[in-house]
mmCIF file of C-alpha atoms in Angstrom:
data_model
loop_
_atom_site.group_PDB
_atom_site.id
_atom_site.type_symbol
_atom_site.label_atom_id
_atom_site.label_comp_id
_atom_site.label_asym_id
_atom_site.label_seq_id
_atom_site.Cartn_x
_atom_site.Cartn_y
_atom_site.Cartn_z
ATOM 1 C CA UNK A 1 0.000 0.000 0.000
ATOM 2 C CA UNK A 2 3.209 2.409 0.435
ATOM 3 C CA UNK A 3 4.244 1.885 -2.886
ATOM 4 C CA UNK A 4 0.927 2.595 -4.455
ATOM 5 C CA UNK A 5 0.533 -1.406 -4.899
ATOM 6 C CA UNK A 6 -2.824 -3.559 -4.608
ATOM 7 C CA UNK A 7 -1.960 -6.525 -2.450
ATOM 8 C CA UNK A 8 -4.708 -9.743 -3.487
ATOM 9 C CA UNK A 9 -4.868 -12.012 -0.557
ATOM 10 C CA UNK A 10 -7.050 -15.511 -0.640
ATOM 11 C CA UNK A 11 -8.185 -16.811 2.687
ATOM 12 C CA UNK A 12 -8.309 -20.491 2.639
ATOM 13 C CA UNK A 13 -10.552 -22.401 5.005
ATOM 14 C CA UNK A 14 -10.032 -26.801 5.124
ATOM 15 C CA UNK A 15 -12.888 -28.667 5.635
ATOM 16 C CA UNK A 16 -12.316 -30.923 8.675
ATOM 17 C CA UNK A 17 -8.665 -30.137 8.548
ATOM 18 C CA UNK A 18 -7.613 -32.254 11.418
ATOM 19 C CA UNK A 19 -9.614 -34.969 10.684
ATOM 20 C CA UNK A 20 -8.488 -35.624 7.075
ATOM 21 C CA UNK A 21 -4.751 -36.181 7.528
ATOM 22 C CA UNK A 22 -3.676 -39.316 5.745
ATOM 23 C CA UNK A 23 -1.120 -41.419 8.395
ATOM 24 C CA UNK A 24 0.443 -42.641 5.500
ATOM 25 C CA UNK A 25 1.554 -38.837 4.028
ATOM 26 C CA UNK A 26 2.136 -37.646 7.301
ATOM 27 C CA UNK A 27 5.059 -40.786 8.352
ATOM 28 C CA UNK A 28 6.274 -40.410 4.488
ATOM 29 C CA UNK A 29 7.005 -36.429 5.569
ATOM 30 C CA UNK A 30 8.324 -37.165 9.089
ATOM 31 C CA UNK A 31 10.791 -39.133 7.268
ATOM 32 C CA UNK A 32 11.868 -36.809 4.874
ATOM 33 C CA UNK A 33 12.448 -34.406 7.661
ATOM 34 C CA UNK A 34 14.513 -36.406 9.637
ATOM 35 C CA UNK A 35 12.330 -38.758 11.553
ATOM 36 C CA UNK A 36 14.034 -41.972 11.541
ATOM 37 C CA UNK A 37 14.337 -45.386 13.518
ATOM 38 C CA UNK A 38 12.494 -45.697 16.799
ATOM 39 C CA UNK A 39 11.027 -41.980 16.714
ATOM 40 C CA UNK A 40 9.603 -42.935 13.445
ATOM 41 C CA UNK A 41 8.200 -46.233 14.792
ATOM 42 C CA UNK A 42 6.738 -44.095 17.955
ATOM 43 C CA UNK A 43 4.837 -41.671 15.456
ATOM 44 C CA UNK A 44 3.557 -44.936 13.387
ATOM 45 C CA UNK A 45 2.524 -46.474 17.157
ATOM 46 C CA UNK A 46 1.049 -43.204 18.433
ATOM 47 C CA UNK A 47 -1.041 -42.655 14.905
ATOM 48 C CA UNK A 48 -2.264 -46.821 14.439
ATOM 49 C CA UNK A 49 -4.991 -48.544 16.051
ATOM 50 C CA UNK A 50 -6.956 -45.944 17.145
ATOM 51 C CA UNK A 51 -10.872 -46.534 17.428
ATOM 52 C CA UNK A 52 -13.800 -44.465 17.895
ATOM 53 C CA UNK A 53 -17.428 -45.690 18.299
ATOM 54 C CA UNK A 54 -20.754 -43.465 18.841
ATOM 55 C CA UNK A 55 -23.456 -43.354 21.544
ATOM 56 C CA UNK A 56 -27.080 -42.588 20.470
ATOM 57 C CA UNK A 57 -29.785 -43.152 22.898
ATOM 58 C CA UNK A 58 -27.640 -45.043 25.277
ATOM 59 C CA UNK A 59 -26.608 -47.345 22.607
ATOM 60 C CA UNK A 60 -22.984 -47.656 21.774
ATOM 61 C CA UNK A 61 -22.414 -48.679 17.857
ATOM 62 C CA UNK A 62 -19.486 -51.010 16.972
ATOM 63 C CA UNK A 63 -15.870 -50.070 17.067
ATOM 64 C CA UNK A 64 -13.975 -48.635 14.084
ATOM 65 C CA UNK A 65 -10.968 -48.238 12.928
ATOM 66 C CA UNK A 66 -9.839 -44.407 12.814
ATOM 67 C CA UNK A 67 -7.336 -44.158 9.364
ATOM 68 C CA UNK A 68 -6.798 -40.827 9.048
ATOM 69 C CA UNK A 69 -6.451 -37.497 11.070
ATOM 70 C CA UNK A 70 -4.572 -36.386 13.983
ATOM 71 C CA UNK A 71 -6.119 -35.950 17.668
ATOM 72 C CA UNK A 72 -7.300 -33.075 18.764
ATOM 73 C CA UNK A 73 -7.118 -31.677 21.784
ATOM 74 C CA UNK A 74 -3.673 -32.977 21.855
ATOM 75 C CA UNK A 75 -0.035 -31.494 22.186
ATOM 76 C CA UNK A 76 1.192 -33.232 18.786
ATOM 77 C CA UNK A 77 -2.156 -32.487 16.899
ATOM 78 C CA UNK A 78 -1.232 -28.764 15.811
ATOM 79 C CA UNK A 79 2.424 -29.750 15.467
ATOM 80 C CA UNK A 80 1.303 -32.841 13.227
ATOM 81 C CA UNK A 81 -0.677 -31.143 11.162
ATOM 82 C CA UNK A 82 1.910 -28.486 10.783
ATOM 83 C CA UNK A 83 4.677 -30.778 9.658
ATOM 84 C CA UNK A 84 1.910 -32.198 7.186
ATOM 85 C CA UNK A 85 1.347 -28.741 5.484
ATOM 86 C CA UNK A 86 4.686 -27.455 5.837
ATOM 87 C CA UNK A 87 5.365 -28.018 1.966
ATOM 88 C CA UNK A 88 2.592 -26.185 0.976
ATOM 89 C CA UNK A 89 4.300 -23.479 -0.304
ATOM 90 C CA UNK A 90 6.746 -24.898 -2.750
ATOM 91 C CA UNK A 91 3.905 -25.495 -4.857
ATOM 92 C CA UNK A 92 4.361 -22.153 -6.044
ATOM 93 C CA UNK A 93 6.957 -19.439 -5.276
ATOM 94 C CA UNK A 94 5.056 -16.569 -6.720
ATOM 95 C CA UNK A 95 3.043 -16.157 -3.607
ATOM 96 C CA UNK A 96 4.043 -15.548 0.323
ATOM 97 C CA UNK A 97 2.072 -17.683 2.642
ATOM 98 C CA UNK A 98 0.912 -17.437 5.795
ATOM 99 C CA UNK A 99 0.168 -20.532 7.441
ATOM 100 C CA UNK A 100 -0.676 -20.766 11.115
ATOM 101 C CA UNK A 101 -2.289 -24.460 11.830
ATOM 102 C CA UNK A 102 -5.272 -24.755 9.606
ATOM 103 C CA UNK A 103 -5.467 -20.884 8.977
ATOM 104 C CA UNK A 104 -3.836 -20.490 5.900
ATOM 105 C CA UNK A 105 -3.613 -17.821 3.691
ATOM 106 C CA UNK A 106 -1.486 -16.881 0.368
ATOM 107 C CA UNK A 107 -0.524 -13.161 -0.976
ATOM 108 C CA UNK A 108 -0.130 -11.377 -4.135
ATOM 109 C CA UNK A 109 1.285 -7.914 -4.560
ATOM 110 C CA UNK A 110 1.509 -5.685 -7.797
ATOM 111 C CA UNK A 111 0.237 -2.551 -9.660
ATOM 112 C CA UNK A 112 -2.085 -3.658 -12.268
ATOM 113 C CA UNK A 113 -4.592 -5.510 -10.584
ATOM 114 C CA UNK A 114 -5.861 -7.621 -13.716
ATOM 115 C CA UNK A 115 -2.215 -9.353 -13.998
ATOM 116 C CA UNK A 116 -2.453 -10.224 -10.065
ATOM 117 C CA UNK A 117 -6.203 -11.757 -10.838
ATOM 118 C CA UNK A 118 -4.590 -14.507 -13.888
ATOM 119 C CA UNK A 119 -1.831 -14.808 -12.021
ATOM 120 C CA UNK A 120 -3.692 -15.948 -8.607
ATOM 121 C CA UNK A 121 -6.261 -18.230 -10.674
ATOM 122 C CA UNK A 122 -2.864 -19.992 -12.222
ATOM 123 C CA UNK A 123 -1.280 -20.455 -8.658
ATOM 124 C CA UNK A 124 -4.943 -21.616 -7.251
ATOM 125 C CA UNK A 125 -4.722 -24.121 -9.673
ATOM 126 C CA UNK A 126 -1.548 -25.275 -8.476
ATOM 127 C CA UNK A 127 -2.977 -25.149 -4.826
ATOM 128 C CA UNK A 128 -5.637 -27.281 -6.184
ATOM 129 C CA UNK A 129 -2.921 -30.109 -7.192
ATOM 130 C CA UNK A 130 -1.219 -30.237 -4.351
ATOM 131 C CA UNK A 131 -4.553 -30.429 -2.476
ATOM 132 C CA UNK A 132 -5.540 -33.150 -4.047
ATOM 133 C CA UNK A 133 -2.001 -34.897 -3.375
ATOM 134 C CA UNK A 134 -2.311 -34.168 0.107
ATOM 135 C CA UNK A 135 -6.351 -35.711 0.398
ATOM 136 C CA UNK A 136 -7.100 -32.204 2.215
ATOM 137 C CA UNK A 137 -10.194 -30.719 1.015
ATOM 138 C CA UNK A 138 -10.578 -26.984 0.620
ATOM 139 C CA UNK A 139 -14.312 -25.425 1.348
ATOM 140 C CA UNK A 140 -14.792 -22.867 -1.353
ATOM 141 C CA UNK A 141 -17.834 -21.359 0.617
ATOM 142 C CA UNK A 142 -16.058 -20.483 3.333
ATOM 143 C CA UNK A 143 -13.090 -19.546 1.480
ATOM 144 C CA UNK A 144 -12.830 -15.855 0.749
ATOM 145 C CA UNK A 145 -10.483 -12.953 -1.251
ATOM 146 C CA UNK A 146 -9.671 -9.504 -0.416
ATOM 147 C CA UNK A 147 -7.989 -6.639 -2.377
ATOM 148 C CA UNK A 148 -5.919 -4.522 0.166
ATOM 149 C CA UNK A 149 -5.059 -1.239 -1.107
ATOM 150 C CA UNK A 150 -6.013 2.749 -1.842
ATOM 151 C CA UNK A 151 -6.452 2.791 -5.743
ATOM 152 C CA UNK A 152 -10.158 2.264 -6.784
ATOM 153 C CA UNK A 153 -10.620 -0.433 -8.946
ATOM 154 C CA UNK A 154 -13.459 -1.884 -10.634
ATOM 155 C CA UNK A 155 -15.189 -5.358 -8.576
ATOM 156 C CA UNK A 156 -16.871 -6.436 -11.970
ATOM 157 C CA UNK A 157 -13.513 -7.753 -13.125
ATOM 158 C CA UNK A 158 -12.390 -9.710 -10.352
ATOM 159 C CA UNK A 159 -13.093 -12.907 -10.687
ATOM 160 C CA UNK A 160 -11.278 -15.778 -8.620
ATOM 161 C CA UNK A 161 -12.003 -19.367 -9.483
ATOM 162 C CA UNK A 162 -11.416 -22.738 -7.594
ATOM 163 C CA UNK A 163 -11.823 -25.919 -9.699
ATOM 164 C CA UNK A 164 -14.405 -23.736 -11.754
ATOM 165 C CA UNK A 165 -15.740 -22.075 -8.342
ATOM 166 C CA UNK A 166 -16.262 -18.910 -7.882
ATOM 167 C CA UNK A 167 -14.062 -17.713 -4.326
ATOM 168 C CA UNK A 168 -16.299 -15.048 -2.718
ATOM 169 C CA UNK A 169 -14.847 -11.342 -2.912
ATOM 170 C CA UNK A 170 -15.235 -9.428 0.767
ATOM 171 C CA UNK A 171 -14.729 -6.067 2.162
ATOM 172 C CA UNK A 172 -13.392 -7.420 5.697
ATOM 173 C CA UNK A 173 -12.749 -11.000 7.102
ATOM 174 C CA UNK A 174 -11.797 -12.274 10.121
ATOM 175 C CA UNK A 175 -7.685 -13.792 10.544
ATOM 176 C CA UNK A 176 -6.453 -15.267 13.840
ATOM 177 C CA UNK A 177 -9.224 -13.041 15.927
ATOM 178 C CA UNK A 178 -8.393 -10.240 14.189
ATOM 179 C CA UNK A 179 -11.169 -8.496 11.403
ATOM 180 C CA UNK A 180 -8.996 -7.479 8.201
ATOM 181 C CA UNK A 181 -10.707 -4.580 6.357
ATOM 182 C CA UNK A 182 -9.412 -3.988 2.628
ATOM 183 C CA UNK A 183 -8.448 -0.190 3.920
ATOM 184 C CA UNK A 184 -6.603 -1.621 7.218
ATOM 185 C CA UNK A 185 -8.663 1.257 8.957
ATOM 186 C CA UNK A 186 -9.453 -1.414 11.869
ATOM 187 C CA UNK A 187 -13.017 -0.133 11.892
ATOM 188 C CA UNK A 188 -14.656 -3.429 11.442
ATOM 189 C CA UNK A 189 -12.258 -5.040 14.495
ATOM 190 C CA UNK A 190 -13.428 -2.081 16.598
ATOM 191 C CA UNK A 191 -17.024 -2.047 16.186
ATOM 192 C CA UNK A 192 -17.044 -6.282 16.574
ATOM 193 C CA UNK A 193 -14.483 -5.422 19.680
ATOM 194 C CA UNK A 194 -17.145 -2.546 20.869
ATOM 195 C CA UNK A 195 -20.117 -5.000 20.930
ATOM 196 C CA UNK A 196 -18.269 -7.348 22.926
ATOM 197 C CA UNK A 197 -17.047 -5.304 25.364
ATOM 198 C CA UNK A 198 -21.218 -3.649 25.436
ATOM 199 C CA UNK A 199 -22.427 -7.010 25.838
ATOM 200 C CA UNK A 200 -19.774 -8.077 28.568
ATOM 201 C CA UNK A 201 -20.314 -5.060 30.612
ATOM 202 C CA UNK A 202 -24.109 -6.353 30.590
ATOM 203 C CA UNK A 203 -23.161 -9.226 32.136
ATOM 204 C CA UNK A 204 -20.912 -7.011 34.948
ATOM 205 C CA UNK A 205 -24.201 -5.118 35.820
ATOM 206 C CA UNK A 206 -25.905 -8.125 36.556
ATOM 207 C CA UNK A 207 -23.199 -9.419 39.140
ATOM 208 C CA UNK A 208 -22.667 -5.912 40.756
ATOM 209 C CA UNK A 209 -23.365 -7.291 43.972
ATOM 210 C CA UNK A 210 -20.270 -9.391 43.933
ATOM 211 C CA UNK A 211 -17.145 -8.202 46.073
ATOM 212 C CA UNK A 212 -14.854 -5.387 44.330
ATOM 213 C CA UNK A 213 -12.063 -7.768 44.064
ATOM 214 C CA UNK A 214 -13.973 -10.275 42.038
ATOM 215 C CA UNK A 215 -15.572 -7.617 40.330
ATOM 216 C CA UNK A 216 -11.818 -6.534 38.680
ATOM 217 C CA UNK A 217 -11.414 -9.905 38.054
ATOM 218 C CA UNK A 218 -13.868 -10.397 35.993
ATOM 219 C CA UNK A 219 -13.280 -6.903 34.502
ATOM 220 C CA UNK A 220 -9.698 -8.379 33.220
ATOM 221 C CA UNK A 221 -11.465 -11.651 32.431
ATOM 222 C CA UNK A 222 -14.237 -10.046 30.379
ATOM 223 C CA UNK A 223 -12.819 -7.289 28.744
ATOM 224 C CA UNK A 224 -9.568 -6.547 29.272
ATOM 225 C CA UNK A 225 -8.337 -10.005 27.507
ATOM 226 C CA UNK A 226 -10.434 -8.532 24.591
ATOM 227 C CA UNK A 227 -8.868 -5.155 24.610
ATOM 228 C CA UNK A 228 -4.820 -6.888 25.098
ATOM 229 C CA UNK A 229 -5.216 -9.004 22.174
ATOM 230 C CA UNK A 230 -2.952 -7.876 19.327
ATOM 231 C CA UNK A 231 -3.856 -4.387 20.205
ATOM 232 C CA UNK A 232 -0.050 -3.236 19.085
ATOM 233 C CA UNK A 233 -1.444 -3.965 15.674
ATOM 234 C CA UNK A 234 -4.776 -2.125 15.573
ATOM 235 C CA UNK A 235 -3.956 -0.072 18.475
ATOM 236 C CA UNK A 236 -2.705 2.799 16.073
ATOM 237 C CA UNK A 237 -5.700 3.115 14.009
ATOM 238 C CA UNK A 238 -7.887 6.725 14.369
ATOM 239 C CA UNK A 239 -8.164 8.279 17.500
ATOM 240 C CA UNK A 240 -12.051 8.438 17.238
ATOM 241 C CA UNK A 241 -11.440 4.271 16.993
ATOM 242 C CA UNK A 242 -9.803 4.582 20.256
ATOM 243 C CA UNK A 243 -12.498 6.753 21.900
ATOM 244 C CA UNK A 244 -15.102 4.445 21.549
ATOM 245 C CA UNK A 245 -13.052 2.186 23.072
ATOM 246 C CA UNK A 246 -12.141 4.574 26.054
ATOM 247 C CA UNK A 247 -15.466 5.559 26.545
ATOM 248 C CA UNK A 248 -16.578 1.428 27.131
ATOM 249 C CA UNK A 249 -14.182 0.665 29.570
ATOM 250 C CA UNK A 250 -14.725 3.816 31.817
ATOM 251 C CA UNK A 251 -18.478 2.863 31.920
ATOM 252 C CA UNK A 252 -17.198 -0.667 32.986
ATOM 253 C CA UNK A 253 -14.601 0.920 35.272
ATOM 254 C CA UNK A 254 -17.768 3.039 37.313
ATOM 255 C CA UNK A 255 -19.474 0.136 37.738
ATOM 256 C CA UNK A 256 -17.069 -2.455 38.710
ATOM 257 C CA UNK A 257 -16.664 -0.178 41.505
ATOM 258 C CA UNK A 258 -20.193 1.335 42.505
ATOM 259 C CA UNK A 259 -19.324 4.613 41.196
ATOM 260 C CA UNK A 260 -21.121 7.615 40.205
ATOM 261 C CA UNK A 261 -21.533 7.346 36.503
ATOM 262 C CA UNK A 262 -20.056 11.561 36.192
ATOM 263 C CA UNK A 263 -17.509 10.333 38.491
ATOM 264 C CA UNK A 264 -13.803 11.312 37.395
ATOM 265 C CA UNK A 265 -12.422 8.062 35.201
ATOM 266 C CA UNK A 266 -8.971 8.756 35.835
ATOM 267 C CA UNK A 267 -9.014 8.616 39.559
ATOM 268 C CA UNK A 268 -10.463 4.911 39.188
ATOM 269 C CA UNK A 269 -7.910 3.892 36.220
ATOM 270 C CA UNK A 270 -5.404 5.120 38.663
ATOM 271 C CA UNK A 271 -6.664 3.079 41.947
ATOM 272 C CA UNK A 272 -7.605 0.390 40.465
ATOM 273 C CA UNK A 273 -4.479 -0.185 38.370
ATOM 274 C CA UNK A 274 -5.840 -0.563 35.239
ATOM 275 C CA UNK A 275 -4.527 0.848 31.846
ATOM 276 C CA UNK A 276 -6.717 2.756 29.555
ATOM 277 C CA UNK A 277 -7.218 1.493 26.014
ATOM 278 C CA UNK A 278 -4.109 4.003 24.877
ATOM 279 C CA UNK A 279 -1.731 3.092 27.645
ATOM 280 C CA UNK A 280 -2.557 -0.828 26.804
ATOM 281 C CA UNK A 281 -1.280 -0.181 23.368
ATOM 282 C CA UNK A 282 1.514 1.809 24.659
ATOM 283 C CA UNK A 283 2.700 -0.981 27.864
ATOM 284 C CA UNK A 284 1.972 -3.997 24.617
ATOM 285 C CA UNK A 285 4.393 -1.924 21.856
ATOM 286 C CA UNK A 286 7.039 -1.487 24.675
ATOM 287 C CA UNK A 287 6.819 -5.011 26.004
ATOM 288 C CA UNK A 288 7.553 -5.817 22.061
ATOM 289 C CA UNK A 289 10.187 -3.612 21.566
ATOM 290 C CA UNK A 290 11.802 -4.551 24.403
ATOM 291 C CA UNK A 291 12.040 -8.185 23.293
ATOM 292 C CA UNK A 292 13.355 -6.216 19.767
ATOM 293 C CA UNK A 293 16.189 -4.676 21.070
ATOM 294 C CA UNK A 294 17.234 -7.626 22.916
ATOM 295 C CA UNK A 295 16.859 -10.037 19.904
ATOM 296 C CA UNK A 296 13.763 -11.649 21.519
ATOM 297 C CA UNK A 297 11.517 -11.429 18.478
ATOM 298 C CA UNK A 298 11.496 -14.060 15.149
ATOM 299 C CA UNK A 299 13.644 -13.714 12.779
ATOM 300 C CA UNK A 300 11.345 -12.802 10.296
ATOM 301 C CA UNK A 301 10.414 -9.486 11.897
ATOM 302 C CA UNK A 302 14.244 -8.108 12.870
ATOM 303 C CA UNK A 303 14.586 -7.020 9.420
ATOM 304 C CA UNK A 304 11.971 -4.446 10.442
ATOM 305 C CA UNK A 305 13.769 -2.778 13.059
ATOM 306 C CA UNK A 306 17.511 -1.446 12.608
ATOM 307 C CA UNK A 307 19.667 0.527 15.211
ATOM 308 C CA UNK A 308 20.891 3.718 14.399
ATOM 309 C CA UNK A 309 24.365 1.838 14.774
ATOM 310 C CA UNK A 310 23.588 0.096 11.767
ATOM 311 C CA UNK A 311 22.304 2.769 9.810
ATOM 312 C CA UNK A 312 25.198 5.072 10.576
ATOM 313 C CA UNK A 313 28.664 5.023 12.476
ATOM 314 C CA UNK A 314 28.220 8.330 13.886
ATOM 315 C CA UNK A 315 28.948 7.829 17.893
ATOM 316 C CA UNK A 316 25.982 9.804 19.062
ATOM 317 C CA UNK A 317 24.031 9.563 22.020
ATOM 318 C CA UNK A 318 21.550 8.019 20.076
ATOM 319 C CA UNK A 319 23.206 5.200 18.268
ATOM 320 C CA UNK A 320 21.650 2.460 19.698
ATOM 321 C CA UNK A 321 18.272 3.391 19.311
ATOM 322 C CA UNK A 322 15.877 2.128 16.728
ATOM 323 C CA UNK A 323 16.189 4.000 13.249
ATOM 324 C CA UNK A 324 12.883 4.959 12.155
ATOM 325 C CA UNK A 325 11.642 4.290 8.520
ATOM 326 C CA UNK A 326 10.995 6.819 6.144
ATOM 327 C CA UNK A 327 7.336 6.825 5.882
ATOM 328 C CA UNK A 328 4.777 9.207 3.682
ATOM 329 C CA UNK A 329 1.447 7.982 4.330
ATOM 330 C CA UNK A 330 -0.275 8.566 7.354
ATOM 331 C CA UNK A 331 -1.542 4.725 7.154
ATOM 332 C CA UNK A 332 2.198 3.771 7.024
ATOM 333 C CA UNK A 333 2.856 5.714 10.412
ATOM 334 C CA UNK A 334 0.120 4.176 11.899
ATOM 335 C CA UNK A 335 1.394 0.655 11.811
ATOM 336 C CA UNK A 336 3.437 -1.044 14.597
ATOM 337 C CA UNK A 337 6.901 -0.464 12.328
ATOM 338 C CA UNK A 338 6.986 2.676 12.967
ATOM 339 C CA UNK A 339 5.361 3.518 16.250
ATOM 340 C CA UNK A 340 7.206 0.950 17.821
ATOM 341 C CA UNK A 341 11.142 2.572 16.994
ATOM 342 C CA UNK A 342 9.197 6.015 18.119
ATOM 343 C CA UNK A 343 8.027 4.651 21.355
ATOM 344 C CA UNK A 344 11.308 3.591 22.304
ATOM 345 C CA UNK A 345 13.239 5.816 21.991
ATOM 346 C CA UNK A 346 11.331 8.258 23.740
ATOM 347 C CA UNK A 347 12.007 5.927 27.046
ATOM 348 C CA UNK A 348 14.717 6.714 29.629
ATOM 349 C CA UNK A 349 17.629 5.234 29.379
ATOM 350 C CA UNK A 350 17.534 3.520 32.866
ATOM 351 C CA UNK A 351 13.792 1.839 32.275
ATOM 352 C CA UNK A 352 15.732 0.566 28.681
ATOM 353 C CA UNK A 353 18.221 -1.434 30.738
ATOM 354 C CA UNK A 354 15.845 -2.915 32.926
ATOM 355 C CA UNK A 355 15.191 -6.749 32.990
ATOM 356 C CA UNK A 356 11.799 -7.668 30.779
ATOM 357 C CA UNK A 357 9.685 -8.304 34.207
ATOM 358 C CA UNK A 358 10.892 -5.256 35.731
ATOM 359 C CA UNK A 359 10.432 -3.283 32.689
ATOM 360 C CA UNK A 360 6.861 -4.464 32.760
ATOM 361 C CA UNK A 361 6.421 -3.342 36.121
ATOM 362 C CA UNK A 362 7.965 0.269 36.191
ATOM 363 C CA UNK A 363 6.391 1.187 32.534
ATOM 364 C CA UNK A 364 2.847 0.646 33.508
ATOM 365 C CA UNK A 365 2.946 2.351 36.807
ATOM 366 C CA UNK A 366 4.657 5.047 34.820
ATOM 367 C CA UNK A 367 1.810 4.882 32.561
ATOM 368 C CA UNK A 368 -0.164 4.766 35.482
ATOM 369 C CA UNK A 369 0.844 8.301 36.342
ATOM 370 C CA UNK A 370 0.783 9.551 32.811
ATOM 371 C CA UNK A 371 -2.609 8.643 31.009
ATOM 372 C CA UNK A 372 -3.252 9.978 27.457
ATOM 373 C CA UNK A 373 -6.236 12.452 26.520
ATOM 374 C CA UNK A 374 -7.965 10.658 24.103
#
């Protein structure tokens, strides 16, 4: 989107994706990765002779044999089915993949959109091979597309196609717990994040008779889990965004403890010890770049981050912190990339030094002390 590009992404759902895994295709791959001799044997032990039977009306039918699929619920299941869709993308090296258990998902970037539609069908198609080779099953209903981007473009023309159906074409969709909108405005994740928080604080009216100490716990239970998750990604998005946010949790924070609903907001944050919507975002981005500057982070994202150091060898008193990008667009210096260098090195030295659990600690009561105005 900084370079003017569209980006095409396909968001593939597996039917029954745990359940389908062929034992045979899964023991062939442990073995090309290096699973030999009695591990091997464990894996061929640990998959054969499992049964499963079904109870209807206090009847129990017979016993059969269970030839395919991985358990769930287990430790190995995700890891399993990893290893068994690890390959997936060197069935085409035109596309980046994203593949997270049985959430996968394949991208496309470009500047004329029509060459990034043919050239998607033609990988699909490959998808579709491998698929097949694999016995995994890919539900075209459920399956959807998105065009991420700024340029207008016509939605007539885009047609995606899998085995001759038609992949629907959506605004927003939902990744990992996280709503995607084509404009990465987050406004779809905030208004589904909004109604959950309304409808949670529902359920805190109706138990305000419990104790004030189960009352917070409940408040962290309820909504706060909602407002921590991945909020260093969408946590930068428009202030007005934020506000609705804000406003949510100070209604939850007067009633959690029996307050007056004109009652100050910022005395309760404050006695409670709980962060405000823009502090979360803040305490999550430094927790991050914390684990950045100490090389805590996968490999895959340190390319994002540089030190002055690196950049320069002028011995300044700010060579080691984090060089921020050169970024135009107001969407680019909304994103984590940049906010996250910018956050940093506005910290004092001595809280920089700090262990990771002590750094926790000292930046949220100095958050604390030094709310936003949102």
């Amino acid at each position: 989107m900084k370079k003017k590009e569209y980006t095409l992404s396909v968001f593939i759902d597996l039917s029954k994706a745990f359940d389908v895994i062929d034992h045979s295709i899964l023991i062939y791959k442990l073995k090309y990765y290096g699973v030999r001799g009695k591990c091997l044997k464990w894996f061929e032990s640990y998959l054969s002779n499992r049964q499963q039977f079904t109870v209807v009306n206090g009847t129990n039918s017979n016993y059969n044999t269970v030839r395919c699929g991985v358990p769930q619920g287990s430790i190995l299941g995700p890891l399993l089915f990893l290893i068994y869709v690890n390959d997936l993308p060197q069935c085409s090296q035109s596309l980046n993949y994203i593949l997270f258990a049985d959430d996968t998902s394949v991208f496309i970037s470009g500047k004329d959109l029509s060459s990034l539609v043919i050239n998607m069908n033609m990988q699909l198609t490959s998808i579709a091979t491998w698929m097949e080779a694999n016995k995994l099953i890919l539900n075209v209903e459920k399956t959807n597309f998105m065009i991420f981007g700024t340029r207008r473009y016509n939605k007539k023309d885009l047609h995606l196609n899998y085995k001759d159906k038609a992949i629907n074409h959506v605004p927003s969709t939902k990744f990992l717990g996280v709503t995607l909108d084509d404009k990465l405005s987050w406004k779809n994740h905030v208004n589904q994040l909004c109604n959950t928080i309304s409808r949670n604080i529902g359920i805190l009216r109706k138990l305000n008779f419990l104790p004030l100490k189960t009352l917070k716990m409940l408040y962290h239970s309820l909504i706060s889990s909602h407002l921590n998750y991945c909020s260093m990604i969408w946590g930068y998005s428009s202030k007005s965004n934020l506000r609705r946010i804000h406003l949510l949790q100070k209604r939850a924070i007067r009633l959690i403890t029996h307050s007056h609903y004109l009652h100050p907001s910022a005395d309760l944050f404050s006695q409670m010890q709980i962060l405000p919507i823009k502090e979360i975002v803040s305490l999550q981005t430094g927790v991050f770049m914390h684990n950045c500057y100490n090389a805590r982070i996968p490999i895959s994202l340190q390319d994002y981050f540089d030190l002055n150091i690196n950049v320069h060898s002028y011995n300044t008193r700010s060579a080691n912190n984090f060089h921020p990008p050169l970024l135009r667009t107001e969407l680019s210096k909304s994103s984590l990339f940049y906010q996250g260098p910018i956050l940093w090195n506005n910290l004092p030295l001595k809280l920089k030094l700090k262990s990771l659990k002590q750094f926790k600690i000292d930046y949220k009561s100095y958050l604390l002390l030094h709310p936003a105005i949102l």
